[in-house]
């Protein structure tokens, strides 16, 4: 058996970062920048008012109350076609251009009108008060984001604010997904003896999309080597990676393992973890001599999920240019209920649910039956507790938890 960290390192090593592409800025959420972004414009592009109020010359408003003559009104978006002299003020709205003569704004809450054209201000003004300077968010010529940065929603908002409409990014991985098994029913028809409902395609499709990839769902492939070879041969021409479910263990009909051993450079591993011991990693050369990674996950639904999380997801993230946080964040949590296990040379990934408590720590307990076919309890989990080899853990023990939600 091979330790999970070694297995992951081998797989990551064999997976190459995808090419750089140019994308529309709004499509950058969750993606990795392949360029520095230098602002070509100031944000804001002009000095403007931070509040609704009155633009004044600050030395007119050092002792209050004071009355000033109102010489006009400026709205956001309007040209600043007024200038303010001594003893004068301009009614100004949030975002409107600061006009000539004004060096401070007094908010409307600190004013009252006296007749039609006099305003009484009750709060002293400081030079620059309530004025947002040109370039005070982003200065033209400055680097706002660097290569490798992953953008969030605010990030694409910043790109919009500086009019960066297209940016370079590492390509999203196009991932083909298929499930193998003669017993699998996918179309909702009544189950015949020996048949079960297919569940991994639905689950993995979502997980792969959540990783930031595009998915081509190829459905269920029967346990037939020729068919699988045909499907994979076609898939490697148009995809950057392939995820398969089932057929990688020691059974007579484990077709993925058999096919990869013959047609790909296969690294079949017995991972020192439970669940998800068997894992097949293949590199399948397409007609352009590109070796396409194939992640052969085991078919038991919980095993599929765990080996996707621990190996395939980090590898796909590497391919899409991520250099940090390839794995889920790990936190040392407190176990609120004991976890029993026996020594077997493996790390057990126990599905747990946890909440942060008033002591500032994450407190977790297992979510129920932990068999590799028991997806229902796994669905209640927001963490995977790494229970080390040995006799198990007692309540109150520390345990490392991968946060999967
Ligand atoms: P395998 O890895 O193909 O040996 O399958 C291991 C177990 O997982 C068997 O009990 C299969 O019936 C079950 N299984 C395999 N693939 C799926 C799937 N896509 N959905 C649900 N169960 C599956
Ligand atoms: Mg099978």
Short mmCIF file of C-alpha atoms and ligand atoms in Angstrom, two decimals:
data_model
loop_
_atom_site.label_atom_id
_atom_site.label_comp_id
_atom_site.label_asym_id
_atom_site.label_seq_id
_atom_site.Cartn_x
_atom_site.Cartn_y
_atom_site.Cartn_z
CA UNK A 1 0.00 0.00 0.00
CA UNK A 2 1.17 3.49 -0.79
CA UNK A 3 0.65 6.52 1.50
CA UNK A 4 -1.89 8.94 0.08
CA UNK A 5 0.56 11.86 0.01
CA UNK A 6 3.02 9.84 -2.12
CA UNK A 7 0.25 8.72 -4.48
CA UNK A 8 -0.95 12.28 -4.90
CA UNK A 9 2.58 13.54 -5.50
CA UNK A 10 3.10 10.96 -8.26
CA UNK A 11 -0.17 11.88 -9.96
CA UNK A 12 0.42 15.63 -9.66
CA UNK A 13 3.87 15.17 -11.13
CA UNK A 14 2.40 13.49 -14.22
CA UNK A 15 -0.26 16.17 -14.82
CA UNK A 16 0.79 19.23 -16.82
CA UNK A 17 -0.56 22.77 -16.56
CA UNK A 18 -2.94 23.54 -19.44
CA UNK A 19 -2.30 26.25 -22.05
CA UNK A 20 -3.06 29.93 -21.55
CA UNK A 21 -6.23 31.29 -23.16
CA UNK A 22 -7.84 34.71 -23.32
CA UNK A 23 -11.24 34.95 -21.68
CA UNK A 24 -13.97 37.51 -21.08
CA UNK A 25 -13.29 39.12 -17.73
CA UNK A 26 -16.64 38.08 -16.17
CA UNK A 27 -15.71 34.42 -16.79
CA UNK A 28 -12.67 34.71 -14.53
CA UNK A 29 -14.38 33.83 -11.24
CA UNK A 30 -12.52 30.91 -9.67
CA UNK A 31 -9.93 30.94 -12.44
CA UNK A 32 -6.20 31.54 -12.33
CA UNK A 33 -4.74 34.64 -13.97
CA UNK A 34 -1.94 33.99 -16.45
CA UNK A 35 -0.92 37.65 -16.65
CA UNK A 36 -0.36 40.62 -14.40
CA UNK A 37 -3.22 43.08 -14.69
CA UNK A 38 -2.04 46.70 -14.89
CA UNK A 39 -4.68 49.40 -14.58
CA UNK A 40 -4.94 51.73 -17.56
CA UNK A 41 -7.41 54.02 -15.80
CA UNK A 42 -7.80 55.70 -12.42
CA UNK A 43 -10.64 54.51 -10.20
CA UNK A 44 -12.44 56.69 -9.43
CA UNK A 45 -11.66 58.60 -12.63
CA UNK A 46 -12.28 62.01 -10.97
CA UNK A 47 -12.59 63.47 -7.47
CA UNK A 48 -16.20 63.10 -6.34
CA UNK A 49 -18.46 63.47 -3.36
CA UNK A 50 -18.70 60.62 -0.86
CA UNK A 51 -22.06 61.84 0.46
CA UNK A 52 -25.18 63.74 -0.44
CA UNK A 53 -24.66 67.25 0.90
CA UNK A 54 -23.15 70.65 0.17
CA UNK A 55 -19.83 71.31 -1.54
CA UNK A 56 -18.06 74.22 0.19
CA UNK A 57 -14.76 76.04 0.58
CA UNK A 58 -13.63 74.58 3.89
CA UNK A 59 -12.31 77.83 5.35
CA UNK A 60 -15.87 79.23 5.01
CA UNK A 61 -17.07 76.52 7.38
CA UNK A 62 -14.62 76.60 10.29
CA UNK A 63 -17.04 78.08 12.82
CA UNK A 64 -20.64 76.94 12.77
CA UNK A 65 -23.45 77.51 12.33
CA UNK A 66 -22.73 79.39 9.13
CA UNK A 67 -24.98 80.38 6.23
CA UNK A 68 -23.87 80.06 2.58
CA UNK A 69 -25.58 80.92 -0.70
CA UNK A 70 -26.52 77.86 -2.78
CA UNK A 71 -25.40 78.40 -6.38
CA UNK A 72 -26.53 75.16 -8.03
CA UNK A 73 -27.08 71.41 -7.84
CA UNK A 74 -24.76 68.66 -9.09
CA UNK A 75 -25.98 65.10 -9.65
CA UNK A 76 -23.86 61.99 -10.27
CA UNK A 77 -23.11 61.81 -13.99
CA UNK A 78 -23.65 65.54 -14.57
CA UNK A 79 -20.84 67.80 -15.83
CA UNK A 80 -19.51 70.12 -13.07
CA UNK A 81 -20.78 73.28 -14.77
CA UNK A 82 -20.67 75.49 -11.69
CA UNK A 83 -17.90 77.02 -9.66
CA UNK A 84 -18.15 77.92 -6.00
CA UNK A 85 -16.80 81.21 -4.66
CA UNK A 86 -16.38 82.59 -1.12
CA UNK A 87 -19.60 82.45 0.86
CA UNK A 88 -21.13 79.99 -1.58
CA UNK A 89 -22.06 76.31 -1.60
CA UNK A 90 -23.31 73.83 -4.18
CA UNK A 91 -25.84 71.12 -3.48
CA UNK A 92 -24.01 67.91 -4.47
CA UNK A 93 -24.99 64.24 -4.65
CA UNK A 94 -22.90 61.12 -3.95
CA UNK A 95 -20.61 60.41 -6.91
CA UNK A 96 -20.95 63.86 -8.49
CA UNK A 97 -17.78 65.61 -9.71
CA UNK A 98 -16.23 68.05 -7.23
CA UNK A 99 -16.47 71.41 -9.02
CA UNK A 100 -13.93 74.24 -9.08
CA UNK A 101 -13.60 76.02 -5.72
CA UNK A 102 -14.92 73.16 -3.59
CA UNK A 103 -12.49 71.42 -1.23
CA UNK A 104 -14.92 69.77 1.21
CA UNK A 105 -18.44 68.42 1.38
CA UNK A 106 -20.75 68.75 4.39
CA UNK A 107 -23.34 66.01 4.55
CA UNK A 108 -26.98 66.89 4.16
CA UNK A 109 -27.73 65.65 7.69
CA UNK A 110 -25.64 68.59 9.02
CA UNK A 111 -27.55 71.24 7.09
CA UNK A 112 -30.91 72.96 6.85
CA UNK A 113 -32.27 75.24 4.16
CA UNK A 114 -33.15 78.82 5.07
CA UNK A 115 -35.49 80.04 2.39
CA UNK A 116 -34.82 79.07 -1.24
CA UNK A 117 -31.14 79.82 -1.68
CA UNK A 118 -29.44 79.88 1.72
CA UNK A 119 -28.15 76.81 3.54
CA UNK A 120 -27.20 76.75 7.21
CA UNK A 121 -24.39 74.30 8.00
CA UNK A 122 -24.04 73.05 11.55
CA UNK A 123 -20.84 71.05 11.30
CA UNK A 124 -17.36 72.39 10.52
CA UNK A 125 -15.68 71.19 7.31
CA UNK A 126 -12.14 69.80 7.05
CA UNK A 127 -10.15 70.29 3.80
CA UNK A 128 -10.77 67.17 1.69
CA UNK A 129 -13.66 66.10 3.94
CA UNK A 130 -16.11 63.66 2.31
CA UNK A 131 -14.23 63.87 -1.01
CA UNK A 132 -13.06 60.68 -2.75
CA UNK A 133 -9.85 61.47 -4.62
CA UNK A 134 -9.19 60.48 -8.21
CA UNK A 135 -7.36 57.13 -8.26
CA UNK A 136 -7.97 56.50 -4.55
CA UNK A 137 -9.19 52.94 -5.26
CA UNK A 138 -6.92 52.01 -8.18
CA UNK A 139 -4.17 54.21 -9.62
CA UNK A 140 -3.55 54.08 -13.38
CA UNK A 141 -0.30 52.21 -14.04
CA UNK A 142 -0.46 50.16 -10.86
CA UNK A 143 -0.57 46.36 -10.85
CA UNK A 144 -3.91 45.28 -9.42
CA UNK A 145 -3.53 41.51 -9.80
CA UNK A 146 -0.55 39.26 -10.42
CA UNK A 147 -0.02 36.02 -12.32
CA UNK A 148 -1.41 33.11 -10.32
CA UNK A 149 -4.09 35.10 -8.54
CA UNK A 150 -7.50 33.44 -8.39
CA UNK A 151 -10.27 35.96 -8.94
CA UNK A 152 -13.54 36.14 -7.03
CA UNK A 153 -16.69 38.17 -7.71
CA UNK A 154 -15.09 41.34 -6.33
CA UNK A 155 -12.11 40.62 -8.59
CA UNK A 156 -14.18 40.67 -11.76
CA UNK A 157 -15.81 43.83 -10.42
CA UNK A 158 -12.35 45.41 -10.26
CA UNK A 159 -11.62 44.27 -13.83
CA UNK A 160 -14.84 45.97 -14.93
CA UNK A 161 -13.91 49.16 -13.03
CA UNK A 162 -10.62 49.49 -14.96
CA UNK A 163 -12.17 48.42 -18.27
CA UNK A 164 -10.07 45.23 -18.53
CA UNK A 165 -12.45 43.32 -20.77
CA UNK A 166 -10.35 40.31 -21.80
CA UNK A 167 -7.62 38.72 -19.69
CA UNK A 168 -5.30 35.75 -19.96
CA UNK A 169 -6.06 32.70 -17.87
CA UNK A 170 -5.03 29.08 -17.69
CA UNK A 171 -7.64 27.09 -19.61
CA UNK A 172 -10.39 25.26 -17.80
CA UNK A 173 -9.90 21.51 -17.95
CA UNK A 174 -12.37 19.76 -20.25
CA UNK A 175 -13.11 16.57 -18.38
CA UNK A 176 -14.87 13.52 -19.78
CA UNK A 177 -16.74 11.52 -17.16
CA UNK A 178 -18.01 7.96 -17.37
CA UNK A 179 -19.19 5.23 -15.10
CA UNK A 180 -18.68 1.50 -15.66
CA UNK A 181 -20.83 -1.38 -14.51
CA UNK A 182 -23.26 -3.91 -16.02
CA UNK A 183 -25.43 -3.56 -12.91
CA UNK A 184 -26.06 0.17 -13.26
CA UNK A 185 -29.45 1.60 -14.19
CA UNK A 186 -29.51 5.25 -15.12
CA UNK A 187 -32.84 5.82 -16.90
CA UNK A 188 -35.27 5.42 -14.02
CA UNK A 189 -36.61 2.06 -15.19
CA UNK A 190 -37.65 -0.61 -12.63
CA UNK A 191 -34.69 -2.52 -11.20
CA UNK A 192 -34.26 -6.10 -12.38
CA UNK A 193 -32.58 -8.63 -10.06
CA UNK A 194 -28.97 -7.61 -9.43
CA UNK A 195 -29.35 -4.09 -10.73
CA UNK A 196 -28.76 -0.87 -8.77
CA UNK A 197 -29.27 2.78 -9.50
CA UNK A 198 -26.30 4.67 -10.86
CA UNK A 199 -25.31 7.50 -8.50
CA UNK A 200 -21.70 8.44 -9.20
CA UNK A 201 -22.23 10.23 -12.50
CA UNK A 202 -24.58 12.73 -10.95
CA UNK A 203 -22.34 13.28 -7.97
CA UNK A 204 -19.03 13.48 -9.84
CA UNK A 205 -20.43 15.68 -12.61
CA UNK A 206 -21.28 18.25 -9.94
CA UNK A 207 -17.97 17.83 -8.10
CA UNK A 208 -15.93 18.26 -11.29
CA UNK A 209 -17.87 21.41 -12.22
CA UNK A 210 -17.34 22.74 -8.70
CA UNK A 211 -13.61 22.23 -9.28
CA UNK A 212 -13.93 24.71 -12.15
CA UNK A 213 -13.81 22.23 -15.05
CA UNK A 214 -16.12 21.70 -18.00
CA UNK A 215 -17.68 18.24 -18.04
CA UNK A 216 -18.63 15.97 -20.91
CA UNK A 217 -20.77 13.31 -19.30
CA UNK A 218 -20.39 10.11 -21.34
CA UNK A 219 -22.84 8.13 -19.22
CA UNK A 220 -22.60 4.47 -18.31
CA UNK A 221 -20.26 2.16 -20.20
CA UNK A 222 -20.89 -1.57 -19.84
CA UNK A 223 -18.21 -3.88 -18.47
CA UNK A 224 -16.88 -4.62 -21.92
CA UNK A 225 -13.27 -3.89 -22.80
CA UNK A 226 -13.79 -3.20 -26.51
CA UNK A 227 -16.53 -0.69 -25.82
CA UNK A 228 -14.46 1.05 -23.17
CA UNK A 229 -11.43 1.25 -25.47
CA UNK A 230 -13.60 2.80 -28.16
CA UNK A 231 -15.09 5.38 -25.76
CA UNK A 232 -11.75 6.33 -24.24
CA UNK A 233 -9.97 6.51 -27.61
CA UNK A 234 -12.54 9.07 -28.73
CA UNK A 235 -12.57 10.99 -25.43
CA UNK A 236 -8.81 11.62 -25.32
CA UNK A 237 -9.05 13.51 -28.62
CA UNK A 238 -11.27 16.26 -27.23
CA UNK A 239 -10.67 16.25 -23.47
CA UNK A 240 -7.85 17.30 -21.18
CA UNK A 241 -8.61 14.62 -18.59
CA UNK A 242 -10.96 11.72 -17.99
CA UNK A 243 -12.61 10.61 -14.78
CA UNK A 244 -13.98 7.07 -14.63
CA UNK A 245 -15.90 5.32 -11.89
CA UNK A 246 -15.69 1.60 -11.14
CA UNK A 247 -13.69 -1.28 -12.51
CA UNK A 248 -10.33 -0.64 -10.88
CA UNK A 249 -10.14 -3.27 -8.17
CA UNK A 250 -9.27 -6.97 -8.15
CA UNK A 251 -12.46 -8.44 -9.64
CA UNK A 252 -12.84 -10.43 -12.85
CA UNK A 253 -14.71 -7.64 -14.61
CA UNK A 254 -12.61 -4.66 -13.62
CA UNK A 255 -12.45 -3.30 -17.15
CA UNK A 256 -10.92 0.10 -16.49
CA UNK A 257 -7.86 -1.45 -14.93
CA UNK A 258 -7.58 -4.02 -17.72
CA UNK A 259 -7.96 -1.44 -20.50
CA UNK A 260 -5.58 1.09 -18.96
CA UNK A 261 -2.95 -1.57 -18.40
CA UNK A 262 -3.02 -2.36 -22.10
CA UNK A 263 -3.57 1.03 -23.75
CA UNK A 264 -2.14 3.59 -21.34
CA UNK A 265 0.82 4.12 -19.09
CA UNK A 266 -0.93 2.95 -15.97
CA UNK A 267 0.01 3.46 -12.36
CA UNK A 268 -2.33 1.18 -10.41
CA UNK A 269 -2.15 1.91 -6.75
CA UNK A 270 -3.32 0.42 -3.52
CA UNK A 271 -3.73 3.52 -1.39
CA UNK A 272 -3.14 3.21 2.33
CA UNK A 273 -6.55 4.73 3.07
CA UNK A 274 -10.07 3.57 3.85
CA UNK A 275 -12.33 3.85 1.99
CA UNK A 276 -10.98 4.07 -1.59
CA UNK A 277 -8.04 1.69 -1.56
CA UNK A 278 -7.76 0.92 -5.30
CA UNK A 279 -6.94 3.76 -7.67
CA UNK A 280 -5.85 3.60 -11.30
CA UNK A 281 -4.03 6.48 -12.89
CA UNK A 282 -3.41 6.30 -16.60
CA UNK A 283 -1.74 8.46 -19.24
CA UNK A 284 -3.34 7.74 -22.61
CA UNK A 285 -1.61 9.12 -25.69
CA UNK A 286 -3.96 10.71 -28.21
CA UNK A 287 -3.35 11.16 -31.94
CA UNK A 288 -1.42 14.38 -31.29
CA UNK A 289 0.92 12.54 -28.89
CA UNK A 290 -0.57 14.33 -25.89
CA UNK A 291 -0.77 12.11 -22.83
CA UNK A 292 -4.21 12.60 -21.35
CA UNK A 293 -4.55 11.82 -17.63
CA UNK A 294 -7.22 9.32 -16.67
CA UNK A 295 -8.35 9.17 -13.07
CA UNK A 296 -9.77 5.70 -12.44
CA UNK A 297 -11.85 6.03 -9.30
CA UNK A 298 -13.36 2.99 -7.56
CA UNK A 299 -17.10 2.43 -8.02
CA UNK A 300 -18.33 2.38 -4.47
CA UNK A 301 -19.88 5.83 -4.21
CA UNK A 302 -18.09 6.92 -1.04
CA UNK A 303 -14.77 5.63 -2.42
CA UNK A 304 -15.37 7.54 -5.62
CA UNK A 305 -15.97 10.73 -3.68
CA UNK A 306 -12.93 10.28 -1.43
CA UNK A 307 -10.45 9.49 -4.18
CA UNK A 308 -11.81 12.33 -6.29
CA UNK A 309 -11.26 14.69 -3.34
CA UNK A 310 -7.82 13.39 -2.41
CA UNK A 311 -6.25 12.86 -5.83
CA UNK A 312 -8.28 13.89 -8.88
CA UNK A 313 -9.40 17.30 -7.62
CA UNK A 314 -5.90 18.47 -6.62
CA UNK A 315 -4.56 17.24 -9.98
CA UNK A 316 -7.27 19.05 -11.95
CA UNK A 317 -6.59 22.20 -9.96
CA UNK A 318 -2.90 21.93 -10.79
CA UNK A 319 -3.77 21.53 -14.47
CA UNK A 320 -5.83 24.72 -14.29
CA UNK A 321 -2.89 26.70 -12.92
CA UNK A 322 -3.56 26.62 -9.19
CA UNK A 323 -0.36 26.55 -7.20
CA UNK A 324 -1.70 26.89 -3.67
CA UNK A 325 -4.57 25.18 -1.88
CA UNK A 326 -4.59 22.19 -4.21
CA UNK A 327 -6.08 20.22 -1.34
CA UNK A 328 -9.01 21.30 0.77
CA UNK A 329 -8.18 23.40 3.81
CA UNK A 330 -7.25 21.25 6.78
CA UNK A 331 -8.01 22.22 10.34
CA UNK A 332 -7.25 20.60 13.66
CA UNK A 333 -10.65 19.94 15.19
CA UNK A 334 -12.00 18.50 18.43
CA UNK A 335 -13.76 15.16 18.26
CA UNK A 336 -17.00 15.29 20.25
CA UNK A 337 -17.73 11.54 20.01
CA UNK A 338 -15.29 8.62 19.87
CA UNK A 339 -14.32 7.01 16.57
CA UNK A 340 -13.63 3.29 16.82
CA UNK A 341 -11.34 1.53 14.34
CA UNK A 342 -8.74 -1.21 14.22
CA UNK A 343 -5.11 -0.96 13.14
CA UNK A 344 -4.84 -1.91 9.43
CA UNK A 345 -1.99 0.20 8.07
CA UNK A 346 -4.42 2.77 6.63
CA UNK A 347 -5.59 6.28 7.39
CA UNK A 348 -9.36 6.25 7.70
CA UNK A 349 -11.23 9.18 6.17
CA UNK A 350 -14.26 9.39 8.40
CA UNK A 351 -17.11 11.58 7.23
CA UNK A 352 -17.90 14.10 9.93
CA UNK A 353 -20.04 17.13 10.48
CA UNK A 354 -18.77 20.04 12.50
CA UNK A 355 -19.50 23.52 13.73
CA UNK A 356 -17.31 26.19 15.22
CA UNK A 357 -17.95 26.47 18.94
CA UNK A 358 -17.57 29.30 21.47
CA UNK A 359 -14.06 28.02 22.28
CA UNK A 360 -13.10 29.07 18.74
CA UNK A 361 -12.54 25.48 17.63
CA UNK A 362 -14.27 23.23 15.14
CA UNK A 363 -16.10 20.41 16.92
CA UNK A 364 -16.93 17.34 14.84
CA UNK A 365 -18.64 13.97 15.10
CA UNK A 366 -19.18 11.26 12.53
CA UNK A 367 -22.35 11.44 10.44
CA UNK A 368 -23.35 7.76 10.65
CA UNK A 369 -22.55 4.45 8.96
CA UNK A 370 -19.15 4.61 7.30
CA UNK A 371 -19.33 1.79 4.73
CA UNK A 372 -17.99 2.63 1.28
CA UNK A 373 -21.46 2.11 -0.22
CA UNK A 374 -23.20 4.28 2.38
CA UNK A 375 -23.41 7.60 0.58
CA UNK A 376 -26.39 8.78 2.65
CA UNK A 377 -24.27 9.40 5.75
CA UNK A 378 -21.56 10.97 3.63
CA UNK A 379 -24.09 13.43 2.26
CA UNK A 380 -24.50 14.83 5.79
CA UNK A 381 -20.78 15.54 6.18
CA UNK A 382 -18.95 18.83 5.82
CA UNK A 383 -15.57 17.36 6.66
CA UNK A 384 -13.33 14.35 6.23
CA UNK A 385 -11.57 13.46 9.48
CA UNK A 386 -8.14 11.86 9.03
CA UNK A 387 -8.16 9.13 11.66
CA UNK A 388 -4.61 7.76 11.83
CA UNK A 389 -3.76 4.09 11.91
CA UNK A 390 -4.30 2.63 15.36
CA UNK A 391 -7.08 1.82 17.78
CA UNK A 392 -9.23 4.87 17.05
CA UNK A 393 -9.81 8.14 18.85
CA UNK A 394 -11.58 9.01 22.07
CA UNK A 395 -14.03 11.85 22.60
CA UNK A 396 -12.16 15.09 23.18
CA UNK A 397 -9.20 14.04 21.02
CA UNK A 398 -7.75 16.32 18.37
CA UNK A 399 -8.26 15.22 14.79
CA UNK A 400 -7.27 16.76 11.44
CA UNK A 401 -10.29 17.50 9.25
CA UNK A 402 -10.41 18.40 5.56
CA UNK A 403 -13.19 20.93 5.05
CA UNK A 404 -15.10 19.70 2.02
CA UNK A 405 -18.01 22.09 2.21
P1 LIG B 1 -16.46 -1.58 -8.79
O1 LIG B 1 -15.52 -0.53 -8.36
O2 LIG B 1 -16.83 -1.48 -10.22
O3 LIG B 1 -15.93 -2.94 -8.43
O4 LIG B 1 -17.79 -1.38 -7.97
C1 LIG B 1 -17.78 -1.47 -6.56
C2 LIG B 1 -19.17 -1.36 -6.02
O5 LIG B 1 -19.70 -0.08 -6.31
C3 LIG B 1 -20.16 -2.37 -6.58
O6 LIG B 1 -21.03 -2.75 -5.54
C4 LIG B 1 -20.90 -1.58 -7.63
O7 LIG B 1 -22.18 -2.06 -7.86
C5 LIG B 1 -20.92 -0.18 -7.02
N1 LIG B 1 -20.93 0.82 -8.07
C6 LIG B 1 -20.07 0.88 -9.10
N2 LIG B 1 -20.33 1.94 -9.86
C7 LIG B 1 -21.38 2.57 -9.30
C8 LIG B 1 -22.11 3.74 -9.65
N3 LIG B 1 -21.80 4.44 -10.72
N4 LIG B 1 -23.16 4.10 -8.87
C9 LIG B 1 -23.46 3.37 -7.78
N5 LIG B 1 -22.79 2.28 -7.40
C10 LIG B 1 -21.77 1.87 -8.15
MG1 LIG B 2 -17.81 -2.58 -11.56
#
